[in-house]
Every structure is written in C-alpha cells, then in structure tokens.
Amino acid sequence: MSEHFSVERGLFDDVMVPNYAPSAVIPVRGQGSRVWDQQDKEYIDFAGGIAVSALGHCHPALVGALKEQGEKIWHLSNVQTNEPALRLAKKLVDNTFAEKVYFCNSGAESNEAALKLARRWALDVHGEDKSQIIAFKQGFHGRTFFTVTVGGQAAYSDGFGPKPGDIDHAEYNNLDSLKALISDKTCAVMIEPLQGEGGIVSPTDEFIKGVRTLCDQHNALLIFDEVQTGVGRLGELYAYMDLGVTPDILTSAKGLGGGFPIGAMLTTTEIAKHLKIGTHGSTYGGNPLACAVAEAVLNTVNTPEVLAGIKTKAKLYVDGLNSINAKYNVFSEIRGKGLLIGAVLNEKYQGQAKNFLNAAMDEGVMVLVAGASIVRFAPSLVISDEDITLGLARFEKAIANLV
Ligand SMILES: *Cc1c(COP(=O)(O)O)cnc(C)c1O
C-alpha cells in the first residue's frame, strides 16, 4: 500500500534543491485554459507553463493519444525504432524545410544536439579551425553547460568553472556587431527568431535576412532556436516561415509536446549525415509516449483554423492590454507576435514585473514575466475568447490593486 500524506508549499523548502522560488499556491488540476489550486481556487492560464501548454490543459486529443499509447508500449531503447517517432518525424519533415529529425527530451537538449552537429559538420567539412559559435546577448538556449554558455547572459553560465570555448556574442538587431565577429572561422550562428526570455524582442526584417546572408558569405550554419517560437506560437507552424529566412538547423521543444517532455532538432540530409552512428544519442529521445502526444499536438495545431485563430486571439490581447493601459498608464509598449506577447512596464514600474505576476495570481489569472520589467503572456493557442476576456478583466483588477 502506498503512503499518502498531505503536501503543501512549505515542504518545498524542506525537500527540494533551492534553485526555484515557486509561488505560494500549488495547482492540482487543469482543463483548457483554467487551472485550480489545492483550495479549489480557479485561475485563467495566460502562461501555459512557460509557452509549453500549446493546447491548454488535458486537451482531449492529447489525453487520447497518451492513453492509447500508454496501453501499447512506453519505452524501447534506440536499438529499435518505434511507430510514433517515425510518424512524428515524417510529419515534421513534410511540413518544414527539414529532411531529417533527431529527437530528445527538452529545449536545451535539442540545442545541445544542434551545436554538437554544427561543430562536427565544420570539423568534417572545413577542418579544425572552424569552431567559433556566435549567439546573441540576452539570448536563451537552455541550461546545459554548452547551451547556457552560448546563451547571452553570463549570470547563468558563470560560477561553474571553465566554460566551453570559442563562443562569442553579438547584439540582437545590430548587424554590424555580428559583422565584426563573423569570419570564415565561424562554424554556426545560433539565434532565436524572436527573443523570448530576453524580453520579447522581434528581429527587424533587415537584421534577420542580414544574418542569413552573413552566414552564407562565411559558410557558417544558421541555427534557429524555435523552442519557444515554434509549433504555432507566433501564428505560423514555425516562425521562420514568416520571416523569408530558412535556417540550416532548427530546434523545437516546449509547445511540441504540449506539456509532455520532448525536443527535436531538424536539419537537412546533407548536414545530418555528420551525426554518424554513435556520435550522439539519448536514452529517452524519441520515446513512444512523447512522440504520440507530439503527433497529436502537430495534428491539432497545424490546421488553417487554429493558425488563423492565433492571429485573431493575439489582436484581442493587444487591444485589451491597450485599453487597460489607457486607464492605468502602466505600459510603455505592447509587443511580440502571435500569442507570445510582452507588456513592457513604463518608467514608473521598472523592475516590478514580479509584483504584477503576484497581483494577477491573487485575482485568479496566471501570467509570466520576461526579465524584471516585462509581463509576458503565452496562453494556449486555442484559448476561448471568453477566457481571454475574463482573464484580462482579472488582470485589470490586479493592476487596479497595484497602482
Ligand atoms: C525554454 C527555452 C529553452 C530551454 O528549453 P528547456 O526545455 O528548458 O531545456 C531553449 N531555448 C529557448 C528559446 C527557450 O525559450
């Protein structure tokens, strides 16, 4: 018999490593864009985990896929392949620039695979001098030691001893700063096609096309980190599709599993061939459960109705936030794309994004921050208009309490 005892937030401090500071409430169940905590208080979910729950909580198509696969087979080693992984890979290949897919379990792992592939490609094709990796300040690529070093915030990579080498950082939306660093020794440029953690920063058209051109001029691979922007988040299946720029390698995670852990690295056959047998791997990567759920996510998101809905829902948010701002004057800008939206706090409220998040929780709406001064919204891509309206009304109340 299993032992059951009541758990509460205080236990976190007793038994968990102190690298997080979770809020006072513990959510216990969710349905669509609503979540309930231990006291049965209801929240409208404008956070989606952190841009993960692309179809809200317990979407019937995802629950169905998980249950069905859960009664067939859960795990195989990579000594065998499996049907859900093959089906998912085929769908990703059919719907993107990519010809080959590698599966893993998270965003960081998909970026780790992309970076290792780029280094191996450069070594095989161009020799050992071509190892420089360029990424961007304020960028975020995950928490493994390689990806956190490639990420553009030293605060996250300092304090762990010697870092992986030959990694440089240019400024986002500043082509000259990339020009100053890039050369024939550059192996790859890794970039988010909209900086998420770094503050919901869109690339200018000139910049993102210029990055592609510079990569081409110097035979460097262009890696798009679409861990946050992918799977419909910005209104297209992947963000690159709306930018007129195609990367050589693309990474996907977060929304891909809709809450079930999975990551994927997508690339061309020509580049993929350098990850020869034995060069990289993952015990759980491509496991049947994750792939079955991700297939259901793709089937649901990649339809004209859902993708068009993202754009109309985004307008509801932006209009709603603007009208809140007209009353309370708290934001200097509402920015972002699709359902990845940043409300930038104005001068008076600098550094207070966390207070807005906490006040919103009190009123029954979950939001995110992106840095200290931006409130971020990354709701379900199929959130109902009623839930948007109700959640924004609660958010307005929260602001009224604060100002
Ligand atoms: C969240 C995120 C990651 C890291 O993903 P994990 O699943 O936490 O490893 C990497 N890149 C971007 C752009 C992200 O937003």
GROMACS .gro file of C-alpha atoms and ligand atoms in nm:
model
  418
    1MET     CA    1   0.000   0.000   0.000
    2SER     CA    2   0.130   0.343  -0.080
    3GLU     CA    3   0.164   0.602   0.188
    4HIS     CA    4  -0.039   0.918   0.135
    5PHE     CA    5   0.017   1.238   0.326
    6SER     CA    6  -0.085   1.592   0.259
    7VAL     CA    7   0.169   1.809   0.080
    8GLU     CA    8   0.188   2.184   0.100
    9ARG     CA    9   0.413   2.459  -0.029
   10GLY     CA   10   0.623   2.465   0.290
   11LEU     CA   11   0.752   2.116   0.210
   12PHE     CA   12   0.930   2.255  -0.096
   13ASP     CA   13   1.182   2.433   0.123
   14ASP     CA   14   1.239   2.115   0.326
   15VAL     CA   15   1.296   1.865   0.047
   16MET     CA   16   1.375   2.046  -0.280
   17VAL     CA   17   1.703   2.192  -0.402
   18PRO     CA   18   1.658   2.570  -0.364
   19ASN     CA   19   1.710   2.669  -0.730
   20TYR     CA   20   1.345   2.777  -0.775
   21ALA     CA   21   1.114   3.004  -0.578
   22PRO     CA   22   0.765   2.871  -0.660
   23SER     CA   23   0.457   3.071  -0.570
   24ALA     CA   24   0.251   3.004  -0.258
   25VAL     CA   25  -0.023   2.806  -0.435
   26ILE     CA   26   0.000   2.454  -0.576
   27PRO     CA   27  -0.218   2.395  -0.882
   28VAL     CA   28  -0.366   2.045  -0.884
   29ARG     CA   29  -0.577   2.020  -1.198
   30GLY     CA   30  -0.646   2.198  -1.525
   31GLN     CA   31  -0.895   2.193  -1.807
   32GLY     CA   32  -0.847   2.400  -2.119
   33SER     CA   33  -0.725   2.742  -2.005
   34ARG     CA   34  -0.845   2.707  -1.647
   35VAL     CA   35  -0.646   2.573  -1.355
   36TRP     CA   36  -0.749   2.501  -0.995
   37ASP     CA   37  -0.528   2.501  -0.686
   38GLN     CA   38  -0.539   2.289  -0.368
   39GLN     CA   39  -0.808   2.519  -0.224
   40ASP     CA   40  -1.008   2.486  -0.548
   41LYS     CA   41  -0.948   2.849  -0.638
   42GLU     CA   42  -0.975   2.897  -1.015
   43TYR     CA   43  -0.716   3.066  -1.235
   44ILE     CA   44  -0.726   3.163  -1.601
   45ASP     CA   45  -0.400   3.042  -1.750
   46PHE     CA   46  -0.226   3.309  -1.960
   47ALA     CA   47   0.113   3.143  -1.901
   48GLY     CA   48   0.078   2.795  -2.048
   49GLY     CA   49   0.358   2.669  -1.824
   50ILE     CA   50   0.615   2.884  -1.997
   51ALA     CA   51   0.478   2.873  -2.352
   52VAL     CA   52   0.456   2.494  -2.321
   53SER     CA   53   0.087   2.401  -2.290
   54ALA     CA   54   0.013   2.494  -2.652
   55LEU     CA   55  -0.333   2.338  -2.636
   56GLY     CA   56  -0.416   2.416  -2.275
   57HIS     CA   57  -0.459   2.151  -2.009
   58CYS     CA   58  -0.587   1.799  -2.072
   59HIS     CA   59  -0.682   1.862  -2.435
   60PRO     CA   60  -0.890   1.557  -2.536
   61ALA     CA   61  -0.675   1.482  -2.843
   62LEU     CA   62  -0.361   1.476  -2.627
   63VAL     CA   63  -0.516   1.279  -2.343
   64GLY     CA   64  -0.645   1.032  -2.602
   65ALA     CA   65  -0.303   0.991  -2.766
   66LEU     CA   66  -0.131   0.946  -2.428
   67LYS     CA   67  -0.382   0.687  -2.307
   68GLU     CA   68  -0.380   0.495  -2.633
   69GLN     CA   69  -0.002   0.478  -2.648
   70GLY     CA   70   0.019   0.419  -2.272
   71GLU     CA   71  -0.159   0.090  -2.321
   72LYS     CA   72   0.057  -0.019  -2.616
   73ILE     CA   73   0.425   0.037  -2.543
   74TRP     CA   74   0.607   0.301  -2.336
   75HIS     CA   75   0.971   0.252  -2.396
   76LEU     CA   76   1.219   0.097  -2.632
   77SER     CA   77   1.589   0.161  -2.647
   78ASN     CA   78   1.740   0.313  -2.958
   79VAL     CA   79   1.831  -0.040  -3.058
   80GLN     CA   80   1.478  -0.035  -3.204
   81THR     CA   81   1.282   0.248  -3.356
   82ASN     CA   82   0.908   0.293  -3.295
   83GLU     CA   83   0.595   0.386  -3.484
   84PRO     CA   84   0.506   0.716  -3.310
   85ALA     CA   85   0.862   0.850  -3.358
   86LEU     CA   86   0.857   0.763  -3.728
   87ARG     CA   87   0.513   0.917  -3.777
   88LEU     CA   88   0.612   1.236  -3.595
   89ALA     CA   89   0.940   1.268  -3.785
   90LYS     CA   90   0.758   1.222  -4.116
   91LYS     CA   91   0.510   1.497  -4.023
   92LEU     CA   92   0.787   1.737  -3.925
   93VAL     CA   93   0.977   1.666  -4.246
   94ASP     CA   94   0.665   1.702  -4.462
   95ASN     CA   95   0.572   2.036  -4.306
   96THR     CA   96   0.909   2.213  -4.281
   97PHE     CA   97   1.232   2.275  -4.474
   98ALA     CA   98   1.388   1.980  -4.292
   99GLU     CA   99   1.470   1.637  -4.429
  100LYS     CA  100   1.598   1.473  -4.110
  101VAL     CA  101   1.493   1.481  -3.744
  102TYR     CA  102   1.665   1.395  -3.416
  103PHE     CA  103   1.451   1.355  -3.102
  104CYS     CA  104   1.544   1.432  -2.744
  105ASN     CA  105   1.361   1.547  -2.431
  106SER     CA  106   1.394   1.923  -2.390
  107GLY     CA  107   1.488   2.251  -2.548
  108ALA     CA  108   1.837   2.250  -2.403
  109GLU     CA  109   1.898   1.900  -2.538
  110SER     CA  110   1.778   1.993  -2.885
  111ASN     CA  111   2.014   2.293  -2.885
  112GLU     CA  112   2.297   2.080  -2.746
  113ALA     CA  113   2.245   1.842  -3.039
  114ALA     CA  114   2.236   2.133  -3.287
  115LEU     CA  115   2.560   2.280  -3.153
  116LYS     CA  116   2.739   1.946  -3.148
  117LEU     CA  117   2.619   1.874  -3.502
  118ALA     CA  118   2.741   2.215  -3.621
  119ARG     CA  119   3.083   2.160  -3.465
  120ARG     CA  120   3.109   1.811  -3.616
  121TRP     CA  121   2.996   1.935  -3.957
  122ALA     CA  122   3.256   2.212  -3.953
  123LEU     CA  123   3.533   1.973  -3.845
  124ASP     CA  124   3.445   1.719  -4.114
  125VAL     CA  125   3.390   1.967  -4.397
  126HIS     CA  126   3.622   2.258  -4.319
  127GLY     CA  127   3.880   2.141  -4.065
  128GLU     CA  128   3.951   2.218  -3.702
  129ASP     CA  129   3.991   2.597  -3.728
  130LYS     CA  130   3.622   2.649  -3.795
  131SER     CA  131   3.482   2.619  -3.444
  132GLN     CA  132   3.353   2.965  -3.349
  133ILE     CA  133   2.990   2.983  -3.242
  134ILE     CA  134   2.819   3.321  -3.239
  135ALA     CA  135   2.498   3.384  -3.048
  136PHE     CA  136   2.330   3.698  -2.913
  137LYS     CA  137   2.325   3.894  -2.591
  138GLN     CA  138   2.006   3.839  -2.390
  139GLY     CA  139   1.953   3.515  -2.584
  140PHE     CA  140   1.843   3.199  -2.406
  141HIS     CA  141   1.916   2.847  -2.524
  142GLY     CA  142   1.881   2.623  -2.220
  143ARG     CA  143   2.075   2.520  -1.909
  144THR     CA  144   2.325   2.254  -2.011
  145PHE     CA  145   2.677   2.393  -1.980
  146PHE     CA  146   2.720   2.427  -2.358
  147THR     CA  147   2.380   2.588  -2.418
  148VAL     CA  148   2.399   2.819  -2.118
  149THR     CA  149   2.740   2.938  -2.238
  150VAL     CA  150   2.601   3.001  -2.586
  151GLY     CA  151   2.310   3.188  -2.422
  152GLY     CA  152   2.373   3.557  -2.386
  153GLN     CA  153   2.353   3.601  -2.009
  154ALA     CA  154   2.681   3.543  -1.829
  155ALA     CA  155   2.492   3.541  -1.498
  156TYR     CA  156   2.354   3.198  -1.595
  157SER     CA  157   2.687   3.047  -1.705
  158ASP     CA  158   2.928   3.198  -1.450
  159GLY     CA  159   3.029   3.007  -1.141
  160PHE     CA  160   3.060   2.657  -1.285
  161GLY     CA  161   3.428   2.651  -1.373
  162PRO     CA  162   3.587   2.662  -1.719
  163LYS     CA  163   3.333   2.710  -1.998
  164PRO     CA  164   3.319   2.552  -2.343
  165GLY     CA  165   3.532   2.774  -2.566
  166ASP     CA  166   3.516   2.974  -2.888
  167ILE     CA  167   3.174   3.122  -2.822
  168ASP     CA  168   3.104   3.492  -2.888
  169HIS     CA  169   2.803   3.717  -2.850
  170ALA     CA  170   2.676   3.986  -3.086
  171GLU     CA  171   2.393   4.230  -3.027
  172TYR     CA  172   2.044   4.135  -3.140
  173ASN     CA  173   1.911   4.359  -3.417
  174ASN     CA  174   2.259   4.500  -3.473
  175LEU     CA  175   2.402   4.355  -3.793
  176ASP     CA  176   2.727   4.550  -3.759
  177SER     CA  177   2.801   4.379  -3.428
  178LEU     CA  178   2.763   4.039  -3.599
  179LYS     CA  179   2.975   4.156  -3.893
  180ALA     CA  180   3.251   4.249  -3.651
  181LEU     CA  181   3.265   3.894  -3.511
  182ILE     CA  182   3.186   3.664  -3.804
  183SER     CA  183   3.458   3.522  -4.027
  184ASP     CA  184   3.545   3.207  -4.219
  185LYS     CA  185   3.629   3.057  -3.879
  186THR     CA  186   3.266   3.082  -3.774
  187CYS     CA  187   3.104   2.742  -3.753
  188ALA     CA  188   2.748   2.849  -3.667
  189VAL     CA  189   2.526   3.137  -3.565
  190MET     CA  190   2.254   3.044  -3.314
  191ILE     CA  191   1.959   3.280  -3.281
  192GLU     CA  192   1.600   3.294  -3.158
  193PRO     CA  193   1.374   3.428  -3.435
  194LEU     CA  194   1.213   3.634  -3.157
  195GLN     CA  195   1.394   3.663  -2.825
  196GLY     CA  196   1.163   3.519  -2.559
  197GLU     CA  197   1.334   3.511  -2.218
  198GLY     CA  198   1.539   3.813  -2.329
  199GLY     CA  199   1.233   4.039  -2.336
  200ILE     CA  200   1.002   3.952  -2.631
  201VAL     CA  201   1.220   4.119  -2.893
  202SER     CA  202   1.131   4.072  -3.261
  203PRO     CA  203   1.406   4.083  -3.523
  204THR     CA  204   1.385   4.351  -3.787
  205ASP     CA  205   1.343   4.224  -4.142
  206GLU     CA  206   1.679   4.371  -4.242
  207PHE     CA  207   1.855   4.210  -3.946
  208ILE     CA  208   1.726   3.855  -3.978
  209LYS     CA  209   1.786   3.849  -4.356
  210GLY     CA  210   2.129   4.002  -4.299
  211VAL     CA  211   2.216   3.724  -4.054
  212ARG     CA  212   2.134   3.464  -4.321
  213THR     CA  213   2.345   3.649  -4.580
  214LEU     CA  214   2.645   3.676  -4.347
  215CYS     CA  215   2.621   3.304  -4.267
  216ASP     CA  216   2.617   3.225  -4.638
  217GLN     CA  217   2.915   3.452  -4.706
  218HIS     CA  218   3.123   3.275  -4.442
  219ASN     CA  219   2.996   2.919  -4.483
  220ALA     CA  220   2.851   2.921  -4.132
  221LEU     CA  221   2.541   2.725  -4.037
  222LEU     CA  222   2.238   2.924  -3.925
  223ILE     CA  223   2.062   2.763  -3.628
  224PHE     CA  224   1.717   2.886  -3.535
  225ASP     CA  225   1.624   2.814  -3.174
  226GLU     CA  226   1.247   2.782  -3.210
  227VAL     CA  227   1.200   2.616  -2.871
  228GLN     CA  228   0.969   2.900  -2.765
  229THR     CA  229   0.856   3.040  -3.103
  230GLY     CA  230   0.773   2.709  -3.272
  231VAL     CA  231   0.458   2.499  -3.306
  232GLY     CA  232   0.224   2.786  -3.387
  233ARG     CA  233   0.322   3.022  -3.106
  234LEU     CA  234   0.381   3.317  -3.343
  235GLY     CA  235   0.100   3.227  -3.585
  236GLU     CA  236   0.284   3.001  -3.831
  237LEU     CA  237   0.385   2.641  -3.762
  238TYR     CA  238   0.743   2.771  -3.720
  239ALA     CA  239   0.845   3.135  -3.701
  240TYR     CA  240   1.097   3.108  -3.985
  241MET     CA  241   0.807   3.055  -4.226
  242ASP     CA  242   0.701   3.415  -4.189
  243LEU     CA  243   1.048   3.570  -4.200
  244GLY     CA  244   1.163   3.485  -4.551
  245VAL     CA  245   1.468   3.315  -4.399
  246THR     CA  246   1.530   2.941  -4.379
  247PRO     CA  247   1.777   2.810  -4.122
  248ASP     CA  248   2.010   2.513  -4.169
  249ILE     CA  249   1.916   2.365  -3.833
  250LEU     CA  250   1.601   2.431  -3.631
  251THR     CA  251   1.528   2.326  -3.274
  252SER     CA  252   1.184   2.269  -3.127
  253ALA     CA  253   1.058   2.170  -2.781
  254LYS     CA  254   0.820   2.341  -2.534
  255GLY     CA  255   0.491   2.355  -2.730
  256LEU     CA  256   0.584   2.048  -2.936
  257GLY     CA  257   0.479   1.817  -2.653
  258GLY     CA  258   0.200   2.039  -2.524
  259GLY     CA  259   0.323   1.963  -2.171
  260PHE     CA  260   0.482   1.623  -2.230
  261PRO     CA  261   0.863   1.645  -2.244
  262ILE     CA  262   1.008   1.624  -2.595
  263GLY     CA  263   1.264   1.807  -2.804
  264ALA     CA  264   1.352   1.785  -3.170
  265MET     CA  265   1.635   1.901  -3.392
  266LEU     CA  266   1.551   1.942  -3.760
  267THR     CA  267   1.800   1.975  -4.043
  268THR     CA  268   1.889   1.876  -4.398
  269THR     CA  269   2.022   1.539  -4.511
  270GLU     CA  270   2.350   1.699  -4.616
  271ILE     CA  271   2.418   1.834  -4.267
  272ALA     CA  272   2.258   1.547  -4.076
  273LYS     CA  273   2.495   1.292  -4.229
  274HIS     CA  274   2.772   1.417  -4.000
  275LEU     CA  275   2.597   1.276  -3.693
  276LYS     CA  276   2.715   0.928  -3.780
  277ILE     CA  277   2.627   0.616  -3.583
  278GLY     CA  278   2.740   0.656  -3.224
  279THR     CA  279   2.822   1.029  -3.236
  280HIS     CA  280   2.524   1.142  -3.026
  281GLY     CA  281   2.222   0.996  -2.852
  282SER     CA  282   1.964   1.000  -2.576
  283THR     CA  283   1.806   0.716  -2.378
  284TYR     CA  284   1.458   0.869  -2.377
  285GLY     CA  285   1.482   1.067  -2.701
  286GLY     CA  286   1.206   0.969  -2.941
  287ASN     CA  287   1.020   0.760  -2.682
  288PRO     CA  288   0.678   0.637  -2.796
  289LEU     CA  289   0.474   0.826  -2.534
  290ALA     CA  290   0.627   1.167  -2.608
  291CYS     CA  291   0.610   1.117  -2.983
  292ALA     CA  292   0.247   1.001  -2.975
  293VAL     CA  293   0.148   1.313  -2.780
  294ALA     CA  294   0.354   1.543  -3.004
  295GLU     CA  295   0.193   1.392  -3.312
  296ALA     CA  296  -0.148   1.482  -3.169
  297VAL     CA  297  -0.022   1.835  -3.094
  298LEU     CA  298   0.100   1.881  -3.452
  299ASN     CA  299  -0.219   1.739  -3.599
  300THR     CA  300  -0.423   1.983  -3.393
  301VAL     CA  301  -0.210   2.297  -3.426
  302ASN     CA  302  -0.113   2.267  -3.791
  303THR     CA  303  -0.456   2.344  -3.935
  304PRO     CA  304  -0.564   2.666  -4.108
  305GLU     CA  305  -0.833   2.727  -3.841
  306VAL     CA  306  -0.602   2.704  -3.540
  307LEU     CA  307  -0.322   2.903  -3.706
  308ALA     CA  308  -0.565   3.177  -3.815
  309GLY     CA  309  -0.722   3.175  -3.467
  310ILE     CA  310  -0.384   3.257  -3.311
  311LYS     CA  311  -0.376   3.587  -3.503
  312THR     CA  312  -0.729   3.691  -3.408
  313LYS     CA  313  -0.674   3.594  -3.043
  314ALA     CA  314  -0.349   3.793  -3.043
  315LYS     CA  315  -0.546   4.100  -3.151
  316LEU     CA  316  -0.790   4.051  -2.863
  317TYR     CA  317  -0.494   4.055  -2.621
  318VAL     CA  318  -0.325   4.356  -2.772
  319ASP     CA  319  -0.650   4.556  -2.787
  320GLY     CA  320  -0.739   4.452  -2.433
  321LEU     CA  321  -0.398   4.541  -2.294
  322ASN     CA  322  -0.402   4.875  -2.473
  323SER     CA  323  -0.739   4.964  -2.326
  324ILE     CA  324  -0.620   4.863  -1.976
  325ASN     CA  325  -0.319   5.085  -2.034
  326ALA     CA  326  -0.537   5.375  -2.143
  327LYS     CA  327  -0.695   5.365  -1.796
  328TYR     CA  328  -0.395   5.293  -1.575
  329ASN     CA  329  -0.088   5.403  -1.775
  330VAL     CA  330   0.146   5.125  -1.669
  331PHE     CA  331   0.296   5.006  -2.000
  332SER     CA  332   0.526   5.183  -2.243
  333GLU     CA  333   0.473   4.924  -2.517
  334ILE     CA  334   0.277   4.609  -2.601
  335ARG     CA  335   0.496   4.394  -2.827
  336GLY     CA  336   0.557   4.045  -2.955
  337LYS     CA  337   0.394   3.831  -3.221
  338GLY     CA  338   0.108   3.582  -3.226
  339LEU     CA  339   0.041   3.454  -2.876
  340LEU     CA  340   0.381   3.549  -2.735
  341ILE     CA  341   0.312   3.896  -2.603
  342GLY     CA  342   0.514   4.129  -2.384
  343ALA     CA  343   0.367   4.423  -2.194
  344VAL     CA  344   0.663   4.647  -2.116
  345LEU     CA  345   0.631   4.834  -1.786
  346ASN     CA  346   0.691   5.206  -1.814
  347GLU     CA  347   0.946   5.415  -1.622
  348LYS     CA  348   0.735   5.429  -1.308
  349TYR     CA  349   0.715   5.049  -1.271
  350GLN     CA  350   1.066   4.940  -1.375
  351GLY     CA  351   1.174   4.616  -1.209
  352GLN     CA  352   0.823   4.537  -1.082
  353ALA     CA  353   0.705   4.270  -1.327
  354LYS     CA  354   0.706   4.008  -1.049
  355ASN     CA  355   0.466   4.226  -0.845
  356PHE     CA  356   0.228   4.229  -1.141
  357LEU     CA  357   0.254   3.850  -1.167
  358ASN     CA  358   0.178   3.808  -0.795
  359ALA     CA  359  -0.111   4.056  -0.804
  360ALA     CA  360  -0.252   3.869  -1.106
  361MET     CA  361  -0.232   3.536  -0.918
  362ASP     CA  362  -0.427   3.692  -0.631
  363GLU     CA  363  -0.702   3.792  -0.876
  364GLY     CA  364  -0.709   3.448  -1.042
  365VAL     CA  365  -0.502   3.486  -1.358
  366MET     CA  366  -0.162   3.332  -1.429
  367VAL     CA  367   0.085   3.545  -1.628
  368LEU     CA  368   0.462   3.531  -1.683
  369VAL     CA  369   0.748   3.774  -1.672
  370ALA     CA  370   1.032   3.815  -1.922
  371GLY     CA  371   1.304   3.988  -1.725
  372ALA     CA  372   1.230   4.227  -1.440
  373SER     CA  373   1.017   4.480  -1.629
  374ILE     CA  374   0.806   4.289  -1.882
  375VAL     CA  375   0.483   4.098  -1.819
  376ARG     CA  376   0.464   3.808  -2.066
  377PHE     CA  377   0.160   3.625  -2.200
  378ALA     CA  378   0.190   3.281  -2.363
  379PRO     CA  379  -0.156   3.127  -2.337
  380SER     CA  380  -0.299   2.818  -2.501
  381LEU     CA  381  -0.321   2.863  -2.879
  382VAL     CA  382  -0.685   2.755  -2.859
  383ILE     CA  383  -0.789   2.962  -2.556
  384SER     CA  384  -1.152   3.070  -2.591
  385ASP     CA  385  -1.236   3.436  -2.648
  386GLU     CA  386  -1.441   3.424  -2.325
  387ASP     CA  387  -1.139   3.312  -2.124
  388ILE     CA  388  -0.927   3.589  -2.278
  389THR     CA  389  -1.188   3.849  -2.185
  390LEU     CA  390  -1.237   3.711  -1.833
  391GLY     CA  391  -0.862   3.677  -1.774
  392LEU     CA  392  -0.796   4.032  -1.894
  393ALA     CA  393  -1.071   4.161  -1.663
  394ARG     CA  394  -0.898   3.986  -1.372
  395PHE     CA  395  -0.564   4.126  -1.484
  396GLU     CA  396  -0.714   4.476  -1.493
  397LYS     CA  397  -0.835   4.429  -1.135
  398ALA     CA  398  -0.486   4.320  -1.033
  399ILE     CA  399  -0.343   4.637  -1.185
  400ALA     CA  400  -0.609   4.850  -1.015
  401ASN     CA  401  -0.495   4.696  -0.685
  402LEU     CA  402  -0.131   4.775  -0.755
  403VAL     CA  403  -0.133   5.131  -0.885
  404LIG     C1  404   1.282   2.739  -2.280
  404LIG     C2  405   1.385   2.760  -2.384
  404LIG     C3  406   1.497   2.674  -2.397
  404LIG     C4  407   1.524   2.564  -2.298
  404LIG     O1  408   1.429   2.462  -2.301
  404LIG     P1  409   1.428   2.350  -2.184
  404LIG     O2  410   1.320   2.256  -2.228
  404LIG     O3  411   1.402   2.420  -2.056
  404LIG     O4  412   1.563   2.288  -2.184
  404LIG     C5  413   1.584   2.694  -2.502
  404LIG     N1  414   1.565   2.793  -2.590
  404LIG     C6  415   1.460   2.878  -2.581
  404LIG     C7  416   1.443   2.985  -2.684
  404LIG     C8  417   1.368   2.866  -2.478
  404LIG     O5  418   1.266   2.952  -2.467
   0.00000   0.00000   0.00000
